[in-house]
JSON list of C-alpha atoms in Angstrom, two decimals:
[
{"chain": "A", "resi": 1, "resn": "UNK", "atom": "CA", "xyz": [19.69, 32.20, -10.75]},
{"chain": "A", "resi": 2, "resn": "UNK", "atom": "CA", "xyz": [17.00, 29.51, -9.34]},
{"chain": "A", "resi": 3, "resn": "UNK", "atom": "CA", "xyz": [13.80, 28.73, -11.23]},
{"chain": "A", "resi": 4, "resn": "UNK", "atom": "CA", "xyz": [10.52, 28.09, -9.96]},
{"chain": "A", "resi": 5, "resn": "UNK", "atom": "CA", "xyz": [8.69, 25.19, -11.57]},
{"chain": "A", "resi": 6, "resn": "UNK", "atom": "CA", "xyz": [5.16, 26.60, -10.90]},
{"chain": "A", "resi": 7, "resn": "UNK", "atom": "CA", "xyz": [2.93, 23.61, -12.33]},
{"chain": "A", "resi": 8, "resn": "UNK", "atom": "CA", "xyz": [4.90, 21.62, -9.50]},
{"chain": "A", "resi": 9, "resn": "UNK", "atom": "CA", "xyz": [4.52, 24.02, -6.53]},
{"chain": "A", "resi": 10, "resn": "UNK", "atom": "CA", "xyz": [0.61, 23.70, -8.06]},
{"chain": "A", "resi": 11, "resn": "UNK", "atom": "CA", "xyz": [0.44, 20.18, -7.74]},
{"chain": "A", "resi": 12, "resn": "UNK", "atom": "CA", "xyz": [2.51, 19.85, -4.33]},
{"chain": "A", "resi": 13, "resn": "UNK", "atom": "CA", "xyz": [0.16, 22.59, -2.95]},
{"chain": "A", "resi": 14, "resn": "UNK", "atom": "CA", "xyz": [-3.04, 20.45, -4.08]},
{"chain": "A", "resi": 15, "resn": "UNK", "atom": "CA", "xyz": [-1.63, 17.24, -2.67]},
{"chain": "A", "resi": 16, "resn": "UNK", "atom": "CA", "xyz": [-0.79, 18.87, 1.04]},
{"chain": "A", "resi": 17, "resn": "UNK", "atom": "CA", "xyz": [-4.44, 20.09, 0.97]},
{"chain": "A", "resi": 18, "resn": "UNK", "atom": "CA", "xyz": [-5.82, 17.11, 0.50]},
{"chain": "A", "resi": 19, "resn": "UNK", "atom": "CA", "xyz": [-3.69, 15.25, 2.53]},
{"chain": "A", "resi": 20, "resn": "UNK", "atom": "CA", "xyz": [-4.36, 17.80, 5.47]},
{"chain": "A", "resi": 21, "resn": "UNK", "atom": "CA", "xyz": [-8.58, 16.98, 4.78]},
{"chain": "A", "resi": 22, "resn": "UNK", "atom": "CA", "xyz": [-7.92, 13.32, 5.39]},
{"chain": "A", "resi": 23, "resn": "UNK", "atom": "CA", "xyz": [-7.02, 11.86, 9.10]},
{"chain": "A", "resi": 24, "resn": "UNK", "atom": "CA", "xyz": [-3.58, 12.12, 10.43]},
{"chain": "A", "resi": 25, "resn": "UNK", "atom": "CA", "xyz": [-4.27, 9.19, 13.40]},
{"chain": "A", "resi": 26, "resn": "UNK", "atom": "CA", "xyz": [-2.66, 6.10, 13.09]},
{"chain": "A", "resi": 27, "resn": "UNK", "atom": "CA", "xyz": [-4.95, 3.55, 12.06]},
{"chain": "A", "resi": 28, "resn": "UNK", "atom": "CA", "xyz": [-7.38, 1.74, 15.20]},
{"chain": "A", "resi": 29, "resn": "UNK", "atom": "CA", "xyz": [-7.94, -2.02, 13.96]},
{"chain": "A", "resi": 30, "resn": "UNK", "atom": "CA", "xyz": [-11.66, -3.49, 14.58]},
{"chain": "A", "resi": 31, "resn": "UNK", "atom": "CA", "xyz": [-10.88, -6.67, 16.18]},
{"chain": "A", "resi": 32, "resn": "UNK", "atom": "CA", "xyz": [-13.38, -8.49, 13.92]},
{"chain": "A", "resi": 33, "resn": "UNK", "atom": "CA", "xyz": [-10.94, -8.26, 10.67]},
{"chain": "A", "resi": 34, "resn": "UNK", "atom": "CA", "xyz": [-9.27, -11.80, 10.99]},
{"chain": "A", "resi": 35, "resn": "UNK", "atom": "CA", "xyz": [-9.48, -14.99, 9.14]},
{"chain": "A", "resi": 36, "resn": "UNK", "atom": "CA", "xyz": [-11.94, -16.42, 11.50]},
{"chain": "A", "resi": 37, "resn": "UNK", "atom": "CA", "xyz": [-14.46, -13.74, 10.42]},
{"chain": "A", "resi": 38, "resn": "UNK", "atom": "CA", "xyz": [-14.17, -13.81, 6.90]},
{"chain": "A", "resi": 39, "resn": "UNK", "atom": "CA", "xyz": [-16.29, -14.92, 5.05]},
{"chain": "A", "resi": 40, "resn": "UNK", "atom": "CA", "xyz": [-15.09, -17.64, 2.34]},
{"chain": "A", "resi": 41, "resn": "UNK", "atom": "CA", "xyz": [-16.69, -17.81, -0.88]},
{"chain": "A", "resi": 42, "resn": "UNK", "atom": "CA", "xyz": [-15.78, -19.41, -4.27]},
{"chain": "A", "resi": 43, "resn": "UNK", "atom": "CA", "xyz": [-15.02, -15.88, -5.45]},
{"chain": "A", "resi": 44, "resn": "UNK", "atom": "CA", "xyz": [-12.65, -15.27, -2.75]},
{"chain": "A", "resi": 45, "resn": "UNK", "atom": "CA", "xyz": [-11.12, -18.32, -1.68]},
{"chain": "A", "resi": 46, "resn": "UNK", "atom": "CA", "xyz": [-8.21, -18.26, -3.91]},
{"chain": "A", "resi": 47, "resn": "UNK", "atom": "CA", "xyz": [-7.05, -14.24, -2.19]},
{"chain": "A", "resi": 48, "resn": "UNK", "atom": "CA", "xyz": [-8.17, -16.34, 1.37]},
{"chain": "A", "resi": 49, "resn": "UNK", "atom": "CA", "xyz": [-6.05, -18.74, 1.11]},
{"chain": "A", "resi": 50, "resn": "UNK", "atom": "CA", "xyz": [-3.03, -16.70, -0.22]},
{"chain": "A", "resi": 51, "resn": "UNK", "atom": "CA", "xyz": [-3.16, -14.32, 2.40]},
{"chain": "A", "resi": 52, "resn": "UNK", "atom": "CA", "xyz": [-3.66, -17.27, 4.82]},
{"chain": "A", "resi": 53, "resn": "UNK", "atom": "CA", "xyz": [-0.06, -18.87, 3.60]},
{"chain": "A", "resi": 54, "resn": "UNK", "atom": "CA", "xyz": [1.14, -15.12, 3.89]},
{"chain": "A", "resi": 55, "resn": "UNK", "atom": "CA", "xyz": [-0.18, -14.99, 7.61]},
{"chain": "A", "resi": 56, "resn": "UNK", "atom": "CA", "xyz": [1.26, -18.78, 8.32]},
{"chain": "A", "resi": 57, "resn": "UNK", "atom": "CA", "xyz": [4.69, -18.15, 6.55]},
{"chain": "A", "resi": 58, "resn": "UNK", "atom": "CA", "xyz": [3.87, -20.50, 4.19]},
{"chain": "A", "resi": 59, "resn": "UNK", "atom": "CA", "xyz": [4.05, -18.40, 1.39]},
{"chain": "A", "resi": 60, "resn": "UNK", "atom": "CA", "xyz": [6.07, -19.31, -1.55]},
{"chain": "A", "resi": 61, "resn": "UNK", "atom": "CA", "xyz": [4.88, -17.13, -4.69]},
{"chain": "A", "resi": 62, "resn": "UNK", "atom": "CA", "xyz": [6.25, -13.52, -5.74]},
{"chain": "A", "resi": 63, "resn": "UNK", "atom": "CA", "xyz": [7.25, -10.90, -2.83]},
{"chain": "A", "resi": 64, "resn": "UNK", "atom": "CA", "xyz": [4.79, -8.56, -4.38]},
{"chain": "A", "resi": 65, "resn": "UNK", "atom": "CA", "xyz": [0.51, -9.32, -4.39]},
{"chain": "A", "resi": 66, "resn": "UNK", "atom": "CA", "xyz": [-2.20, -7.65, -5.57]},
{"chain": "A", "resi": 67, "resn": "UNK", "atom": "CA", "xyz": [-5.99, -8.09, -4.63]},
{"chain": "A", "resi": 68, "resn": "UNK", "atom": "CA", "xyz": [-8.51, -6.38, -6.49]},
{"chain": "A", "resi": 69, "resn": "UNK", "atom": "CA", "xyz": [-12.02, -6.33, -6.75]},
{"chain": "A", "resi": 70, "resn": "UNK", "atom": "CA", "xyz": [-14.96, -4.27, -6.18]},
{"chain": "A", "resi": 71, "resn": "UNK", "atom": "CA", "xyz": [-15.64, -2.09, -2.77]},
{"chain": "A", "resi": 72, "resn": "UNK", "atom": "CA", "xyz": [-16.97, -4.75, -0.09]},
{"chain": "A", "resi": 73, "resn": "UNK", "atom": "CA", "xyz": [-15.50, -7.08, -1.50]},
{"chain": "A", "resi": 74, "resn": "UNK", "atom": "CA", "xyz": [-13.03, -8.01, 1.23]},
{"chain": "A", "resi": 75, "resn": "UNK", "atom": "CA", "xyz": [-9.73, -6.61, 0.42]},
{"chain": "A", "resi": 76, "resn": "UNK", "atom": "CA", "xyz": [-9.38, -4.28, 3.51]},
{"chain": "A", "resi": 77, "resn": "UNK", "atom": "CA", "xyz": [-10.43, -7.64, 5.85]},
{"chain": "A", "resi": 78, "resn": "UNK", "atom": "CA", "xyz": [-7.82, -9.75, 4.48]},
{"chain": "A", "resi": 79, "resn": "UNK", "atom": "CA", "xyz": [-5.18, -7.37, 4.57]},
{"chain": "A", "resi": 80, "resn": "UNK", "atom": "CA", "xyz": [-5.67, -6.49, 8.29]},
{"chain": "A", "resi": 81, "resn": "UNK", "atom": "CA", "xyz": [-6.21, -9.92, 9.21]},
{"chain": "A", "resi": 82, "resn": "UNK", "atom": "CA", "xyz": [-2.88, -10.81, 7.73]},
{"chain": "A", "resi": 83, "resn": "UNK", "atom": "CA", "xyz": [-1.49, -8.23, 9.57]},
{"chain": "A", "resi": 84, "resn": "UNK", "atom": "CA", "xyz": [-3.45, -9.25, 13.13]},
{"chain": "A", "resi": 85, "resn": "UNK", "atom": "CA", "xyz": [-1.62, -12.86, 12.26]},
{"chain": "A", "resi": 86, "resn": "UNK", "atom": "CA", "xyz": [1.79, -11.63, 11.50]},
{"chain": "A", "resi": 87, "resn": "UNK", "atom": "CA", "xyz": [2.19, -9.55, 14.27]},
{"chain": "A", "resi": 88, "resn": "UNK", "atom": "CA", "xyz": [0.34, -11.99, 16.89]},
{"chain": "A", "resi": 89, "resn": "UNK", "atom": "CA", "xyz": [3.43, -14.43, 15.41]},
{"chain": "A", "resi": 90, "resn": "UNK", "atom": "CA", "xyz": [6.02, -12.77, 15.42]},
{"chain": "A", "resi": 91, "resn": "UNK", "atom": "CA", "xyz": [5.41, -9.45, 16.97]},
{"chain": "A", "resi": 92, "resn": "UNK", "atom": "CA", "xyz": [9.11, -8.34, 16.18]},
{"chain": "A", "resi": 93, "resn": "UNK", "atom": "CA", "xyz": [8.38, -8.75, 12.15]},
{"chain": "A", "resi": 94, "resn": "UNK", "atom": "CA", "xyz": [8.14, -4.91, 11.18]},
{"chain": "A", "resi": 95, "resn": "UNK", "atom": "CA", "xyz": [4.95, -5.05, 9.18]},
{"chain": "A", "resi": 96, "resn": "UNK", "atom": "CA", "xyz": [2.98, -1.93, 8.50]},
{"chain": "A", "resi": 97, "resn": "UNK", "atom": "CA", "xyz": [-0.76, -2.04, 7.38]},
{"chain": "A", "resi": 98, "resn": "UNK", "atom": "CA", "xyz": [-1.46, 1.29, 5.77]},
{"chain": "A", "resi": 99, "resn": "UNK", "atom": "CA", "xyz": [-4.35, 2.95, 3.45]},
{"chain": "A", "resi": 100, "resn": "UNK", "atom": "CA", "xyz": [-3.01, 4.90, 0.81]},
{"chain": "A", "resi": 101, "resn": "UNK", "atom": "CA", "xyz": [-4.43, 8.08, 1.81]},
{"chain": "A", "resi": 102, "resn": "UNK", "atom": "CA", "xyz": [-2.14, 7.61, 5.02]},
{"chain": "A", "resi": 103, "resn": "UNK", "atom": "CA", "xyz": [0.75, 6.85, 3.29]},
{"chain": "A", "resi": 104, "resn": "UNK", "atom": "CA", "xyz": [0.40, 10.17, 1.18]},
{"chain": "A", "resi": 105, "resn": "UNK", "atom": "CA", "xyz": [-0.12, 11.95, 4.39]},
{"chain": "A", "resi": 106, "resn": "UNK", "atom": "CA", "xyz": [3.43, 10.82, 5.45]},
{"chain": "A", "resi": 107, "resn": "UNK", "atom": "CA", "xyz": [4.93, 11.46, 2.70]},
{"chain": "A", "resi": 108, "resn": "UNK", "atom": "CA", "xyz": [3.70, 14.95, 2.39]},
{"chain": "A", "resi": 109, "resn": "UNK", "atom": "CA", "xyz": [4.53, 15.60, 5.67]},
{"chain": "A", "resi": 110, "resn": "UNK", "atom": "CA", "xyz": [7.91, 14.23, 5.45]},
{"chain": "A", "resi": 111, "resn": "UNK", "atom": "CA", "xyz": [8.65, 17.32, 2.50]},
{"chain": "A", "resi": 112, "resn": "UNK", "atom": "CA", "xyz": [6.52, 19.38, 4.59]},
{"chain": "A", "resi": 113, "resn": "UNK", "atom": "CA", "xyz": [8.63, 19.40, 7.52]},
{"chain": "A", "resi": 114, "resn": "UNK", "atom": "CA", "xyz": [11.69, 18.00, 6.38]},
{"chain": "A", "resi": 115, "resn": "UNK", "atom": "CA", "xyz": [11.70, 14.56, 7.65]},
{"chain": "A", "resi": 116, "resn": "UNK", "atom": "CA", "xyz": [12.85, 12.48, 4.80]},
{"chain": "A", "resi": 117, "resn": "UNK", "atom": "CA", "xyz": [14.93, 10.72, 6.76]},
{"chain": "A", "resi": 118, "resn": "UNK", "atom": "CA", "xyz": [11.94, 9.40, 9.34]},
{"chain": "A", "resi": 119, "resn": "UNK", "atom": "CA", "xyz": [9.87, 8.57, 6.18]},
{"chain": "A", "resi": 120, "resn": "UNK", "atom": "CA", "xyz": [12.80, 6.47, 4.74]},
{"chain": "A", "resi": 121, "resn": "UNK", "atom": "CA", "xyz": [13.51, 4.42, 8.24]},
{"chain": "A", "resi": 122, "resn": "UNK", "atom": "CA", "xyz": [9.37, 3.83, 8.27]},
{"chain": "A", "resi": 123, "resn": "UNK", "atom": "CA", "xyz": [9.31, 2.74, 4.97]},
{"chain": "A", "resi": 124, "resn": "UNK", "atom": "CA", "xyz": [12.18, 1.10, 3.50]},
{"chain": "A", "resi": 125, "resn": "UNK", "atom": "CA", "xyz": [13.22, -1.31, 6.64]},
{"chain": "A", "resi": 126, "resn": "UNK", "atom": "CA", "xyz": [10.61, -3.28, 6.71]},
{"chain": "A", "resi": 127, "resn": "UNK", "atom": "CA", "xyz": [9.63, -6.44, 6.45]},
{"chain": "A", "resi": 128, "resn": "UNK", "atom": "CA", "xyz": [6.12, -6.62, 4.82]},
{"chain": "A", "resi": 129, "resn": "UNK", "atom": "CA", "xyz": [4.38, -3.68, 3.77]},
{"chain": "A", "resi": 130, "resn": "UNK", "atom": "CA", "xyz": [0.56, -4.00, 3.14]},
{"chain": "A", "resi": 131, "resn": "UNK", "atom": "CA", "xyz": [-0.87, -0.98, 1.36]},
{"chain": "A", "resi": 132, "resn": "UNK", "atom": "CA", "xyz": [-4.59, -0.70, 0.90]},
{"chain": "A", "resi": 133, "resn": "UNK", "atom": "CA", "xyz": [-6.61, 1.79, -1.76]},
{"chain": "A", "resi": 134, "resn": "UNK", "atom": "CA", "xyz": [-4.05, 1.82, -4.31]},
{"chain": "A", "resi": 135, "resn": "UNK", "atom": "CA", "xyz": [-6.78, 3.51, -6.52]},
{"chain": "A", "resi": 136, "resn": "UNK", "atom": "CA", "xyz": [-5.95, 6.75, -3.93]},
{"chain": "A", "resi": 137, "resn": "UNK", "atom": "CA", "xyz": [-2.51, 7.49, -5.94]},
{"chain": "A", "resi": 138, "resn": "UNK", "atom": "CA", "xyz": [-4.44, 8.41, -9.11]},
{"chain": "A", "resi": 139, "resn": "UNK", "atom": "CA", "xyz": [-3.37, 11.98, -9.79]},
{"chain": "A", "resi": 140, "resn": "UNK", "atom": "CA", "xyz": [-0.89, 11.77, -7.53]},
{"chain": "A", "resi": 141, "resn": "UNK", "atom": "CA", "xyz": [2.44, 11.32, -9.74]},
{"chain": "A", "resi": 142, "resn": "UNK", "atom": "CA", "xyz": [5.20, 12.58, -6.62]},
{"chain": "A", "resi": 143, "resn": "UNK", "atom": "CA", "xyz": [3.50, 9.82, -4.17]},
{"chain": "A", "resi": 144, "resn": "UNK", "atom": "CA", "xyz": [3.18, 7.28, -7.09]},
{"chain": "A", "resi": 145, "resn": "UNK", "atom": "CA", "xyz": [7.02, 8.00, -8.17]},
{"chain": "A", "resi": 146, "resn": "UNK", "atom": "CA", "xyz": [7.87, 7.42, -3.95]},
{"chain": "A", "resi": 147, "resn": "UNK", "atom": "CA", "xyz": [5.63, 4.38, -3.90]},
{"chain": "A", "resi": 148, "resn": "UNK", "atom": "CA", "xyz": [7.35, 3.17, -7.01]},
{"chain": "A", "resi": 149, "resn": "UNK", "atom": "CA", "xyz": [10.73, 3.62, -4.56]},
{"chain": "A", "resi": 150, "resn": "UNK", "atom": "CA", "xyz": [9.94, 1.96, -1.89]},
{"chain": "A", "resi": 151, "resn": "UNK", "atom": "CA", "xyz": [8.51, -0.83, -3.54]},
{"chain": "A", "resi": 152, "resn": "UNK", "atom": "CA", "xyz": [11.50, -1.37, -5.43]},
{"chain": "A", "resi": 153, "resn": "UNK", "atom": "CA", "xyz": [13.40, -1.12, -2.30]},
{"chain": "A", "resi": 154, "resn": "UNK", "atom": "CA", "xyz": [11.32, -3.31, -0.64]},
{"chain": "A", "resi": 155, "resn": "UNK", "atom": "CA", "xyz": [11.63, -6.29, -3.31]},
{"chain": "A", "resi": 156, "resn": "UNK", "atom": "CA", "xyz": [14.64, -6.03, -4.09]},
{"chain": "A", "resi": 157, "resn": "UNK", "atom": "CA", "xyz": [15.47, -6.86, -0.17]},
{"chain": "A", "resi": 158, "resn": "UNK", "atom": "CA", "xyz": [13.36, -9.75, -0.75]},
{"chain": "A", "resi": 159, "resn": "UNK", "atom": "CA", "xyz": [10.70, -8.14, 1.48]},
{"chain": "A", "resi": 160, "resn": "UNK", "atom": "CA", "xyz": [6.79, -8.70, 1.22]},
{"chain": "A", "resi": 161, "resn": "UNK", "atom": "CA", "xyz": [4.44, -6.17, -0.22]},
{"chain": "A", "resi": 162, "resn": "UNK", "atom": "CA", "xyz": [0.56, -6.94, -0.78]},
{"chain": "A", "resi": 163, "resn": "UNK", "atom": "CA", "xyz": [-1.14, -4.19, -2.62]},
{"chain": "A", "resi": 164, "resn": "UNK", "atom": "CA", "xyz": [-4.77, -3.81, -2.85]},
{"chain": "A", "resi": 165, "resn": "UNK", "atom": "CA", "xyz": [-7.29, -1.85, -5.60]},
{"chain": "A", "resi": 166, "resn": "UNK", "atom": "CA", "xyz": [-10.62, -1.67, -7.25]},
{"chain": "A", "resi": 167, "resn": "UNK", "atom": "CA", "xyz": [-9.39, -3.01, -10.73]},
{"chain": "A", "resi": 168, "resn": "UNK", "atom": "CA", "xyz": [-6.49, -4.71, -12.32]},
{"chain": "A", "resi": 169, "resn": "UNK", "atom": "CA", "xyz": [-3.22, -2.89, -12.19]},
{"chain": "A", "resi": 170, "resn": "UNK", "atom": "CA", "xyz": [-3.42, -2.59, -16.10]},
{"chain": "A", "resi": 171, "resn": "UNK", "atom": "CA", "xyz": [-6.30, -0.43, -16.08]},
{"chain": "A", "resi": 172, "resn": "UNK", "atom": "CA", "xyz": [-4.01, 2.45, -14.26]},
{"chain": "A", "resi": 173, "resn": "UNK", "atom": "CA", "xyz": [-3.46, 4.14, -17.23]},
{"chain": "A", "resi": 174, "resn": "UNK", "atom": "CA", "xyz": [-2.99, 7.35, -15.80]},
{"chain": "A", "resi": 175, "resn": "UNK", "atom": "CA", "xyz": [-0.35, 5.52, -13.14]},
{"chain": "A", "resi": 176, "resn": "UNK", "atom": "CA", "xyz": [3.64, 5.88, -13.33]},
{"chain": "A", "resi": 177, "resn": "UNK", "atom": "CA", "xyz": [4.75, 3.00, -16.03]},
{"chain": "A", "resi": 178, "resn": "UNK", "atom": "CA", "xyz": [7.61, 1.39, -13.27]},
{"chain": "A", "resi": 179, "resn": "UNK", "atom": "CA", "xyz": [5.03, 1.37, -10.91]},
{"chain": "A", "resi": 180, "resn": "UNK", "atom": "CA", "xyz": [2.57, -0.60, -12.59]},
{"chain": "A", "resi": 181, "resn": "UNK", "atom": "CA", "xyz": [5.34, -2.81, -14.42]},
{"chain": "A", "resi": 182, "resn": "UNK", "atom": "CA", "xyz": [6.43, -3.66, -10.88]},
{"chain": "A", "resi": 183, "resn": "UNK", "atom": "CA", "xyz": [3.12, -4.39, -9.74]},
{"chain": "A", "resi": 184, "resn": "UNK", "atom": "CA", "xyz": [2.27, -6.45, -12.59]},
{"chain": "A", "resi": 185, "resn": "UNK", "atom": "CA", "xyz": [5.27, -9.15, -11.80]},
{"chain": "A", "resi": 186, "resn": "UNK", "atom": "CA", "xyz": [3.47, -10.29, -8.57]},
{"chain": "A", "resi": 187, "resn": "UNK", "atom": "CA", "xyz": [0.65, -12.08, -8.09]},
{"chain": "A", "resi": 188, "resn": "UNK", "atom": "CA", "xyz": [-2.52, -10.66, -9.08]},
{"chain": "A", "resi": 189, "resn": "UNK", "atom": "CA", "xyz": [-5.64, -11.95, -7.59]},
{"chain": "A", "resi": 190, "resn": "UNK", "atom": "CA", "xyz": [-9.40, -11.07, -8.58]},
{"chain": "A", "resi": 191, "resn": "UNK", "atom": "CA", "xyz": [-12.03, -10.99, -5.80]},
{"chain": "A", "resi": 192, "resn": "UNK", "atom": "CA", "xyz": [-15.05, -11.36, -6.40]}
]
C-alpha cells in the first residue's frame, strides 16, 4: 500500500509553476560586468578586493563567501566579473555563474523529467560555483535541502562557492538550519 503525502505534491506543484514563469535560457553576460567597470567605493572595497583575489587565484580565506547588501548594490557585478576573469584564465576551470531562480529551474526539471543524474554531473563537479539571489530559496525547503547538498559537496572537495543575498545569512529564519550553518562558516561580507 503506497501513501500520498499531499502537502508535498502541493508544494512540488507550486514550485514547478513558478519555476516554469521564470526563464529557462541560459544566462547572456553584459560585457560591462568586470572589475574594470566597477565602481569602488569605501563600502565596497573590502567584497572588491575579495572577489579580485578570487578572480587572480590569490585567494586564501574559507571555500565558501557570502556578499550581501541591498539591491544595486553590486553583488550581481562582482560575481559575473569573477566569473568573466576565471574563465578568461583558465577557461578549462568548470565555474558556473547562476541566479537562484535558474538553479531552481534545474532542479525542478531534473525531478520533472527524471534527470537527476545530469543535475548531479552540473552541479557537484565543479570547481567554483557562484550563486546569485540566495533570497529566491525562501519558501522553497526541497531546493534549499538540494542547495544545502551540493554545497556540502562542493566544500568538502575543497571547491569554491560565493553566495550572494539581500541580508545576512542569520536573518533566514525561515531557511533550512544546515544550510545557513554552512553558510555562516565562510566569509561574510557587507556591501554597502
Amino acid at each position: 500500500m503506497h501513501f500520498i503525502d499531499f502537502k508535498l505534491v502541493s508544494i512540488l506543484s507550486s514550485i514547478v509553476n513558478w519555476a516554469d514563469s521564470m526563464k529557462t535560457n541560459r544566462i547572456q553576460f553584459n560585457n560591462i560586468y568586470n572589475f574594470k567597470t566597477f565602481d569602488v567605493r569605501p563600502g565596497n572595497k573590502k567584497a572588491f578586493k575579495m572577489c579580485s583575489q578570487l578572480a587572480s587565484n590569490s585567494w586564501t580565506g574559507p571555500n565558501i563567501m557570502y556578499l550581501y547588501g541591498r539591491t544595486g548594490s553590486g553583488k550581481t557585478h562582482l560575481l559575473i566579473s569573477t566569473y568573466h576573469a576565471l574563465i578568461n584564465e583558465i577557461p578549462k576551470n568548470r565555474i558556473i555563474y547562476i541566479p537562484t531562480y535558474k538553479f531552481v529551474h534545474d532542479f525542478i526539471q531534473s525531478i520533472r523529467e527524471r534527470t537527476g543524474d545530469d543535475f548531479v554531473n552540473q552541479y557537484f563537479n565543479l570547481d567554483m560555483l557562484l550563486l546569485d539571489d540566495f533570497d529566491d530559496l525562501t519558501d522553497k525547503e526541497e531546493t534549499q535541502t538540494e542547495v544545502c547538498h551540493v554545497i556540502n559537496d562542493l566544500y568538502n572537495k575543497g571547491k569554491m562557492i560565493v553566495v550572494s543575498g539581500l541580508f545576512h545569512p542569520k536573518k533566514y529564519t525561515s531557511f533550512n538550519k544546515k544550510l545557513k550553518s554552512r553558510i555562516n562558516r565562510g566569509q561574510i561580507i557587507e556591501i554597502q
